[in-house]
Amino acid sequence: MPMSSPKVFVIDDDEAVRRALLRLLESAGYDARAFESARAFLQAGEGDTPGCLLLDMAMPGLTGLDVQHALLGSAANRPIIFLSASPDISSSVCAMKAGAVDFLRKPVEGPQLLATIAVAMTLDCESRRQRAMQLKIRARIASLTKREAEVFDHVIRGRLNKQIAADLGTVEKTVKVHRARVMRKMRARSLAELVQLALAAGLTH
Amino acid sequence: MCVAAVYLLWQRIGRKHLEFRPSTAMRRLLIASRAARLGVLELDSMGRPVWVNAQFPLLTGLGAFDPPTLQRVMERLHQDDRDAFRWSFEHAQRSREPVTAEVRLAMSAGEPRWIETIFAGSVDRAHRTGTVVVIAKDFTEHKRLEAEHRRQRQQLRRLARVSLLGELSEAIVHELNQPLSAILSNAEAGQRFLDEDNRNLGEVREIFKDIVSDDTRAGDVIRRLRALLARGEAHLQRVEVPQLVKEVAALQRAELASRGVRLSIQVPESLPAVRADPIELQQVLLNLILNASEAMNGGAQYERLIEICAAVMESGLEVRLSVLDRGRGIDPERLDQVFDPFFTTKPGGLGLGLSVCRTIVLAYGGNIWAGRRARGGAAFHFTIPVFQEECHAYELAQGVRH
């Protein structure tokens, strides 16, 4: 699937603000799209476009916080920068706790906004790379046989071949063979690398 | 010489009526008028004194030797009130009903003294000419208290307005920050566009246009605020309801948005104009909308929607405005109390909002009441009299005869 170019999604119910933000972002070379409501954005189906959200806090209907909650944990989740025209400490705390990149007060100065957007774009890029890596590792894990998976599970918990053989009711030599297959299938050159992969896939604690 | 002659004539008239032949009825009148500090003067149809009690010259500041003719009494009055005095005298001669006039004395300095005068015409059987009895009462204290009362009421309304603004302050900051934000971003984008090699002047022109309109928008916010804060007497005038509701909605937009509340306005443009003070009417609506929005706070089970509706009453003489919410509603036993001063369910609330709303609406000759909605929520309704000309036009349109 071809990856679309990263975009800044501007969601603000105020038309004048929306237009001005789009201009500023475009003048800085960003590809930006504006939506007048959270609903319009959620329905636009921009689920897998990389980028970040520039989200107004106070909107009629779904507020900025509602959008943040709707996106949390979904595939369409992206770094969020909140904009707010009125001081509201409690909602800014909520937003930051739920992982917002920043909470900026309107009127926000261009350099500050653009710097924050650059951070958000980098974060998105990084998290997408991680997610892609995770998918790859999970695919490798899925290719293991049941026995190999059992051996993998024991190995990454730091158990010795002898202990694994005892636990699985087999001999050390067989465990060694499985272990070699696991290393090959997981494309790991050392035990340390294997543990790293398991960590990246979110398997160990 | 002339003065002496008049004085003698006055003495003669006085003796004849007051000293020598006071009837029983007249004696009673004299006692009563002295007790009530009323000045009593009877004038014949030419405005000459027939008789007078001792109180009248004291009240009006006539000298002891001044004959209390219509002319002389009028000269004691403020010049703006003389015509009204003469008119009342003339009118009383022809009317069976007493005529009342409030007049000021022509005093040199300080507060004017107010005199309330009642003119009652009567026919003297003997002379067959109509005389007019003028009863005068010092009215100054009453007027002073009335003015004081009005001033205090005005101050209370203003206080309520200022406290309302306090509640709105967040919304106001928001309303100002939005256009300021757009102006800043536009200007910064414009600078960047100009720095580019390939200058897009068309875009820059658009930017300037937007900056001007956003600046106007910020100015409008300030203008609305200044109007709300302005001191001054209520001034009843012709008010177009749809326009007023739009102004109020513009002030509230941000506040409501931050609470995720939607505002639905169903006010027909064809509505007749009403007679009210526009700022006070805004105040009433702002209060009701704020209350409605607070009633829906923190309730995920409610659809956060406020409806503002308006319609002409069946009589065609009043317009009814309603503010409806879908909040928790009002307890039935409290429906009558909500307009009482210092009644509040809000922590930190002054409890003045609705009470001032009622004062304002009643002052216009309207009415205000609260109710419960069948499917939950509160309904506040108030009526405002239609502006007079509109009233006639409406009746004509309905084929009502005058």
PDB file of N, CA, C and O in Angstrom, chain B residues 309-352:
ATOM      1  N   CYS B 309     -36.746  30.067  21.427  1.00  0.00           N
ATOM      2  CA  CYS B 309     -37.869  30.202  20.510  1.00  0.00           C
ATOM      3  C   CYS B 309     -38.572  31.520  20.792  1.00  0.00           C
ATOM      4  O   CYS B 309     -38.516  32.036  21.908  1.00  0.00           O
ATOM      5  N   ALA B 310     -39.222  32.041  19.786  1.00  0.00           N
ATOM      6  CA  ALA B 310     -40.012  33.253  19.982  1.00  0.00           C
ATOM      7  C   ALA B 310     -41.254  33.170  19.128  1.00  0.00           C
ATOM      8  O   ALA B 310     -41.240  32.581  18.052  1.00  0.00           O
ATOM      9  N   ALA B 311     -42.352  33.749  19.650  1.00  0.00           N
ATOM     10  CA  ALA B 311     -43.599  33.749  18.892  1.00  0.00           C
ATOM     11  C   ALA B 311     -44.461  34.901  19.381  1.00  0.00           C
ATOM     12  O   ALA B 311     -44.299  35.371  20.511  1.00  0.00           O
ATOM     13  N   VAL B 312     -45.382  35.354  18.518  1.00  0.00           N
ATOM     14  CA  VAL B 312     -46.331  36.375  18.949  1.00  0.00           C
ATOM     15  C   VAL B 312     -47.413  35.686  19.755  1.00  0.00           C
ATOM     16  O   VAL B 312     -47.872  34.604  19.396  1.00  0.00           O
ATOM     17  N   MET B 313     -47.830  36.312  20.883  1.00  0.00           N
ATOM     18  CA  MET B 313     -48.932  35.754  21.657  1.00  0.00           C
ATOM     19  C   MET B 313     -50.224  35.950  20.864  1.00  0.00           C
ATOM     20  O   MET B 313     -50.304  36.801  19.975  1.00  0.00           O
ATOM     21  N   GLU B 314     -51.249  35.180  21.233  1.00  0.00           N
ATOM     22  CA  GLU B 314     -52.493  35.216  20.485  1.00  0.00           C
ATOM     23  C   GLU B 314     -53.092  36.614  20.399  1.00  0.00           C
ATOM     24  O   GLU B 314     -53.670  37.011  19.393  1.00  0.00           O
ATOM     25  N   SER B 315     -52.945  37.385  21.479  1.00  0.00           N
ATOM     26  CA  SER B 315     -53.510  38.733  21.504  1.00  0.00           C
ATOM     27  C   SER B 315     -52.841  39.654  20.484  1.00  0.00           C
ATOM     28  O   SER B 315     -53.388  40.682  20.114  1.00  0.00           O
ATOM     29  N   GLY B 316     -51.663  39.286  20.050  1.00  0.00           N
ATOM     30  CA  GLY B 316     -50.925  40.151  19.141  1.00  0.00           C
ATOM     31  C   GLY B 316     -50.253  41.307  19.853  1.00  0.00           C
ATOM     32  O   GLY B 316     -49.606  42.139  19.229  1.00  0.00           O
ATOM     33  N   LEU B 317     -50.400  41.380  21.182  1.00  0.00           N
ATOM     34  CA  LEU B 317     -49.876  42.519  21.933  1.00  0.00           C
ATOM     35  C   LEU B 317     -48.530  42.214  22.578  1.00  0.00           C
ATOM     36  O   LEU B 317     -47.856  43.109  23.064  1.00  0.00           O
ATOM     37  N   GLU B 318     -48.179  40.940  22.611  1.00  0.00           N
ATOM     38  CA  GLU B 318     -46.941  40.562  23.287  1.00  0.00           C
ATOM     39  C   GLU B 318     -46.183  39.525  22.465  1.00  0.00           C
ATOM     40  O   GLU B 318     -46.790  38.761  21.703  1.00  0.00           O
ATOM     41  N   VAL B 319     -44.867  39.527  22.648  1.00  0.00           N
ATOM     42  CA  VAL B 319     -44.032  38.489  22.046  1.00  0.00           C
ATOM     43  C   VAL B 319     -43.548  37.607  23.182  1.00  0.00           C
ATOM     44  O   VAL B 319     -43.175  38.116  24.241  1.00  0.00           O
ATOM     45  N   ARG B 320     -43.597  36.314  22.973  1.00  0.00           N
ATOM     46  CA  ARG B 320     -43.106  35.411  24.010  1.00  0.00           C
ATOM     47  C   ARG B 320     -41.771  34.818  23.579  1.00  0.00           C
ATOM     48  O   ARG B 320     -41.634  34.324  22.460  1.00  0.00           O
ATOM     49  N   LEU B 321     -40.806  34.891  24.468  1.00  0.00           N
ATOM     50  CA  LEU B 321     -39.499  34.281  24.215  1.00  0.00           C
ATOM     51  C   LEU B 321     -39.320  33.119  25.174  1.00  0.00           C
ATOM     52  O   LEU B 321     -39.715  33.215  26.340  1.00  0.00           O
ATOM     53  N   SER B 322     -38.754  32.043  24.690  1.00  0.00           N
ATOM     54  CA  SER B 322     -38.544  30.881  25.553  1.00  0.00           C
ATOM     55  C   SER B 322     -37.117  30.391  25.426  1.00  0.00           C
ATOM     56  O   SER B 322     -36.552  30.396  24.336  1.00  0.00           O
ATOM     57  N   VAL B 323     -36.563  29.999  26.570  1.00  0.00           N
ATOM     58  CA  VAL B 323     -35.236  29.368  26.580  1.00  0.00           C
ATOM     59  C   VAL B 323     -35.423  27.975  27.172  1.00  0.00           C
ATOM     60  O   VAL B 323     -35.838  27.836  28.318  1.00  0.00           O
ATOM     61  N   LEU B 324     -35.150  26.962  26.362  1.00  0.00           N
ATOM     62  CA  LEU B 324     -35.427  25.584  26.781  1.00  0.00           C
ATOM     63  C   LEU B 324     -34.122  24.796  26.855  1.00  0.00           C
ATOM     64  O   LEU B 324     -33.278  24.908  25.971  1.00  0.00           O
ATOM     65  N   ASP B 325     -33.979  24.021  27.924  1.00  0.00           N
ATOM     66  CA  ASP B 325     -32.790  23.170  27.988  1.00  0.00           C
ATOM     67  C   ASP B 325     -33.197  21.721  28.202  1.00  0.00           C
ATOM     68  O   ASP B 325     -34.371  21.404  28.331  1.00  0.00           O
ATOM     69  N   ARG B 326     -32.203  20.843  28.204  1.00  0.00           N
ATOM     70  CA  ARG B 326     -32.490  19.423  28.423  1.00  0.00           C
ATOM     71  C   ARG B 326     -31.724  18.931  29.634  1.00  0.00           C
ATOM     72  O   ARG B 326     -31.231  17.813  29.666  1.00  0.00           O
ATOM     73  N   GLY B 327     -31.590  19.823  30.595  1.00  0.00           N
ATOM     74  CA  GLY B 327     -30.844  19.487  31.806  1.00  0.00           C
ATOM     75  C   GLY B 327     -31.710  18.754  32.805  1.00  0.00           C
ATOM     76  O   GLY B 327     -32.692  18.121  32.448  1.00  0.00           O
ATOM     77  N   ARG B 328     -31.339  18.910  34.080  1.00  0.00           N
ATOM     78  CA  ARG B 328     -32.036  18.117  35.100  1.00  0.00           C
ATOM     79  C   ARG B 328     -33.388  18.713  35.476  1.00  0.00           C
ATOM     80  O   ARG B 328     -34.134  18.119  36.222  1.00  0.00           O
ATOM     81  N   GLY B 329     -33.698  19.921  34.981  1.00  0.00           N
ATOM     82  CA  GLY B 329     -35.000  20.503  35.272  1.00  0.00           C
ATOM     83  C   GLY B 329     -35.074  21.085  36.662  1.00  0.00           C
ATOM     84  O   GLY B 329     -34.104  21.067  37.417  1.00  0.00           O
ATOM     85  N   ILE B 330     -36.236  21.617  37.014  1.00  0.00           N
ATOM     86  CA  ILE B 330     -36.421  22.272  38.311  1.00  0.00           C
ATOM     87  C   ILE B 330     -37.432  21.453  39.102  1.00  0.00           C
ATOM     88  O   ILE B 330     -38.422  20.985  38.543  1.00  0.00           O
ATOM     89  N   ASP B 331     -37.173  21.281  40.408  1.00  0.00           N
ATOM     90  CA  ASP B 331     -38.136  20.572  41.250  1.00  0.00           C
ATOM     91  C   ASP B 331     -39.468  21.310  41.191  1.00  0.00           C
ATOM     92  O   ASP B 331     -39.488  22.536  41.287  1.00  0.00           O
ATOM     93  N   PRO B 332     -40.589  20.551  41.080  1.00  0.00           N
ATOM     94  CA  PRO B 332     -41.905  21.215  40.947  1.00  0.00           C
ATOM     95  C   PRO B 332     -42.161  22.204  42.082  1.00  0.00           C
ATOM     96  O   PRO B 332     -42.706  23.283  41.849  1.00  0.00           O
ATOM     97  N   GLU B 333     -41.729  21.849  43.299  1.00  0.00           N
ATOM     98  CA  GLU B 333     -42.049  22.731  44.434  1.00  0.00           C
ATOM     99  C   GLU B 333     -41.176  23.983  44.454  1.00  0.00           C
ATOM    100  O   GLU B 333     -41.401  24.894  45.224  1.00  0.00           O
ATOM    101  N   ARG B 334     -40.192  24.005  43.567  1.00  0.00           N
ATOM    102  CA  ARG B 334     -39.303  25.171  43.548  1.00  0.00           C
ATOM    103  C   ARG B 334     -39.590  26.108  42.386  1.00  0.00           C
ATOM    104  O   ARG B 334     -38.946  27.146  42.259  1.00  0.00           O
ATOM    105  N   LEU B 335     -40.532  25.705  41.534  1.00  0.00           N
ATOM    106  CA  LEU B 335     -40.807  26.514  40.331  1.00  0.00           C
ATOM    107  C   LEU B 335     -41.122  27.962  40.678  1.00  0.00           C
ATOM    108  O   LEU B 335     -40.768  28.876  39.936  1.00  0.00           O
ATOM    109  N   ASP B 336     -41.821  28.174  41.824  1.00  0.00           N
ATOM    110  CA  ASP B 336     -42.204  29.535  42.185  1.00  0.00           C
ATOM    111  C   ASP B 336     -41.062  30.302  42.837  1.00  0.00           C
ATOM    112  O   ASP B 336     -41.058  31.516  42.868  1.00  0.00           O
ATOM    113  N   GLN B 337     -40.102  29.536  43.398  1.00  0.00           N
ATOM    114  CA  GLN B 337     -39.041  30.207  44.164  1.00  0.00           C
ATOM    115  C   GLN B 337     -37.888  30.712  43.321  1.00  0.00           C
ATOM    116  O   GLN B 337     -37.127  31.552  43.761  1.00  0.00           O
ATOM    117  N   VAL B 338     -37.765  30.158  42.101  1.00  0.00           N
ATOM    118  CA  VAL B 338     -36.523  30.425  41.372  1.00  0.00           C
ATOM    119  C   VAL B 338     -36.295  31.901  41.089  1.00  0.00           C
ATOM    120  O   VAL B 338     -35.167  32.327  40.897  1.00  0.00           O
ATOM    121  N   PHE B 339     -37.383  32.681  41.081  1.00  0.00           N
ATOM    122  CA  PHE B 339     -37.220  34.106  40.775  1.00  0.00           C
ATOM    123  C   PHE B 339     -36.992  34.945  42.032  1.00  0.00           C
ATOM    124  O   PHE B 339     -36.824  36.152  41.941  1.00  0.00           O
ATOM    125  N   ASP B 340     -37.024  34.284  43.208  1.00  0.00           N
ATOM    126  CA  ASP B 340     -36.801  35.042  44.440  1.00  0.00           C
ATOM    127  C   ASP B 340     -35.353  35.510  44.508  1.00  0.00           C
ATOM    128  O   ASP B 340     -34.445  34.797  44.094  1.00  0.00           O
ATOM    129  N   PRO B 341     -35.141  36.723  45.061  1.00  0.00           N
ATOM    130  CA  PRO B 341     -33.763  37.175  45.227  1.00  0.00           C
ATOM    131  C   PRO B 341     -33.013  36.211  46.142  1.00  0.00           C
ATOM    132  O   PRO B 341     -33.587  35.676  47.095  1.00  0.00           O
ATOM    133  N   PHE B 342     -31.772  35.978  45.842  1.00  0.00           N
ATOM    134  CA  PHE B 342     -30.861  35.141  46.626  1.00  0.00           C
ATOM    135  C   PHE B 342     -31.228  33.666  46.619  1.00  0.00           C
ATOM    136  O   PHE B 342     -30.705  32.885  47.382  1.00  0.00           O
ATOM    137  N   PHE B 343     -32.142  33.282  45.714  1.00  0.00           N
ATOM    138  CA  PHE B 343     -32.388  31.848  45.532  1.00  0.00           C
ATOM    139  C   PHE B 343     -31.340  31.347  44.551  1.00  0.00           C
ATOM    140  O   PHE B 343     -31.210  31.856  43.447  1.00  0.00           O
ATOM    141  N   THR B 344     -30.561  30.354  44.970  1.00  0.00           N
ATOM    142  CA  THR B 344     -29.566  29.819  44.041  1.00  0.00           C
ATOM    143  C   THR B 344     -29.309  28.352  44.329  1.00  0.00           C
ATOM    144  O   THR B 344     -29.450  27.891  45.463  1.00  0.00           O
ATOM    145  N   THR B 345     -28.989  27.617  43.278  1.00  0.00           N
ATOM    146  CA  THR B 345     -28.593  26.221  43.465  1.00  0.00           C
ATOM    147  C   THR B 345     -27.128  26.061  43.094  1.00  0.00           C
ATOM    148  O   THR B 345     -26.580  24.985  43.187  1.00  0.00           O
ATOM    149  N   LYS B 346     -26.512  27.185  42.641  1.00  0.00           N
ATOM    150  CA  LYS B 346     -25.113  27.104  42.223  1.00  0.00           C
ATOM    151  C   LYS B 346     -24.211  27.409  43.404  1.00  0.00           C
ATOM    152  O   LYS B 346     -24.462  28.369  44.118  1.00  0.00           O
ATOM    153  N   PRO B 347     -23.156  26.621  43.586  1.00  0.00           N
ATOM    154  CA  PRO B 347     -22.199  27.004  44.630  1.00  0.00           C
ATOM    155  C   PRO B 347     -21.549  28.325  44.220  1.00  0.00           C
ATOM    156  O   PRO B 347     -21.103  28.473  43.093  1.00  0.00           O
ATOM    157  N   GLY B 348     -21.541  29.289  45.125  1.00  0.00           N
ATOM    158  CA  GLY B 348     -20.929  30.570  44.792  1.00  0.00           C
ATOM    159  C   GLY B 348     -21.835  31.488  44.008  1.00  0.00           C
ATOM    160  O   GLY B 348     -21.453  32.573  43.631  1.00  0.00           O
ATOM    161  N   GLY B 349     -23.077  31.035  43.738  1.00  0.00           N
ATOM    162  CA  GLY B 349     -24.005  31.886  42.993  1.00  0.00           C
ATOM    163  C   GLY B 349     -24.587  32.961  43.899  1.00  0.00           C
ATOM    164  O   GLY B 349     -24.801  32.738  45.085  1.00  0.00           O
ATOM    165  N   LEU B 350     -24.811  34.142  43.310  1.00  0.00           N
ATOM    166  CA  LEU B 350     -25.381  35.243  44.094  1.00  0.00           C
ATOM    167  C   LEU B 350     -26.894  35.082  44.225  1.00  0.00           C
ATOM    168  O   LEU B 350     -27.500  35.608  45.138  1.00  0.00           O
ATOM    169  N   GLY B 351     -27.480  34.391  43.282  1.00  0.00           N
ATOM    170  CA  GLY B 351     -28.931  34.247  43.299  1.00  0.00           C
ATOM    171  C   GLY B 351     -29.645  35.511  42.879  1.00  0.00           C
ATOM    172  O   GLY B 351     -30.771  35.756  43.283  1.00  0.00           O
ATOM    173  N   LEU B 352     -28.976  36.322  42.098  1.00  0.00           N
ATOM    174  CA  LEU B 352     -29.608  37.571  41.664  1.00  0.00           C
ATOM    175  C   LEU B 352     -30.089  37.492  40.222  1.00  0.00           C
ATOM    176  O   LEU B 352     -30.975  38.229  39.814  1.00  0.00           O
TER     177      LEU B 352
END
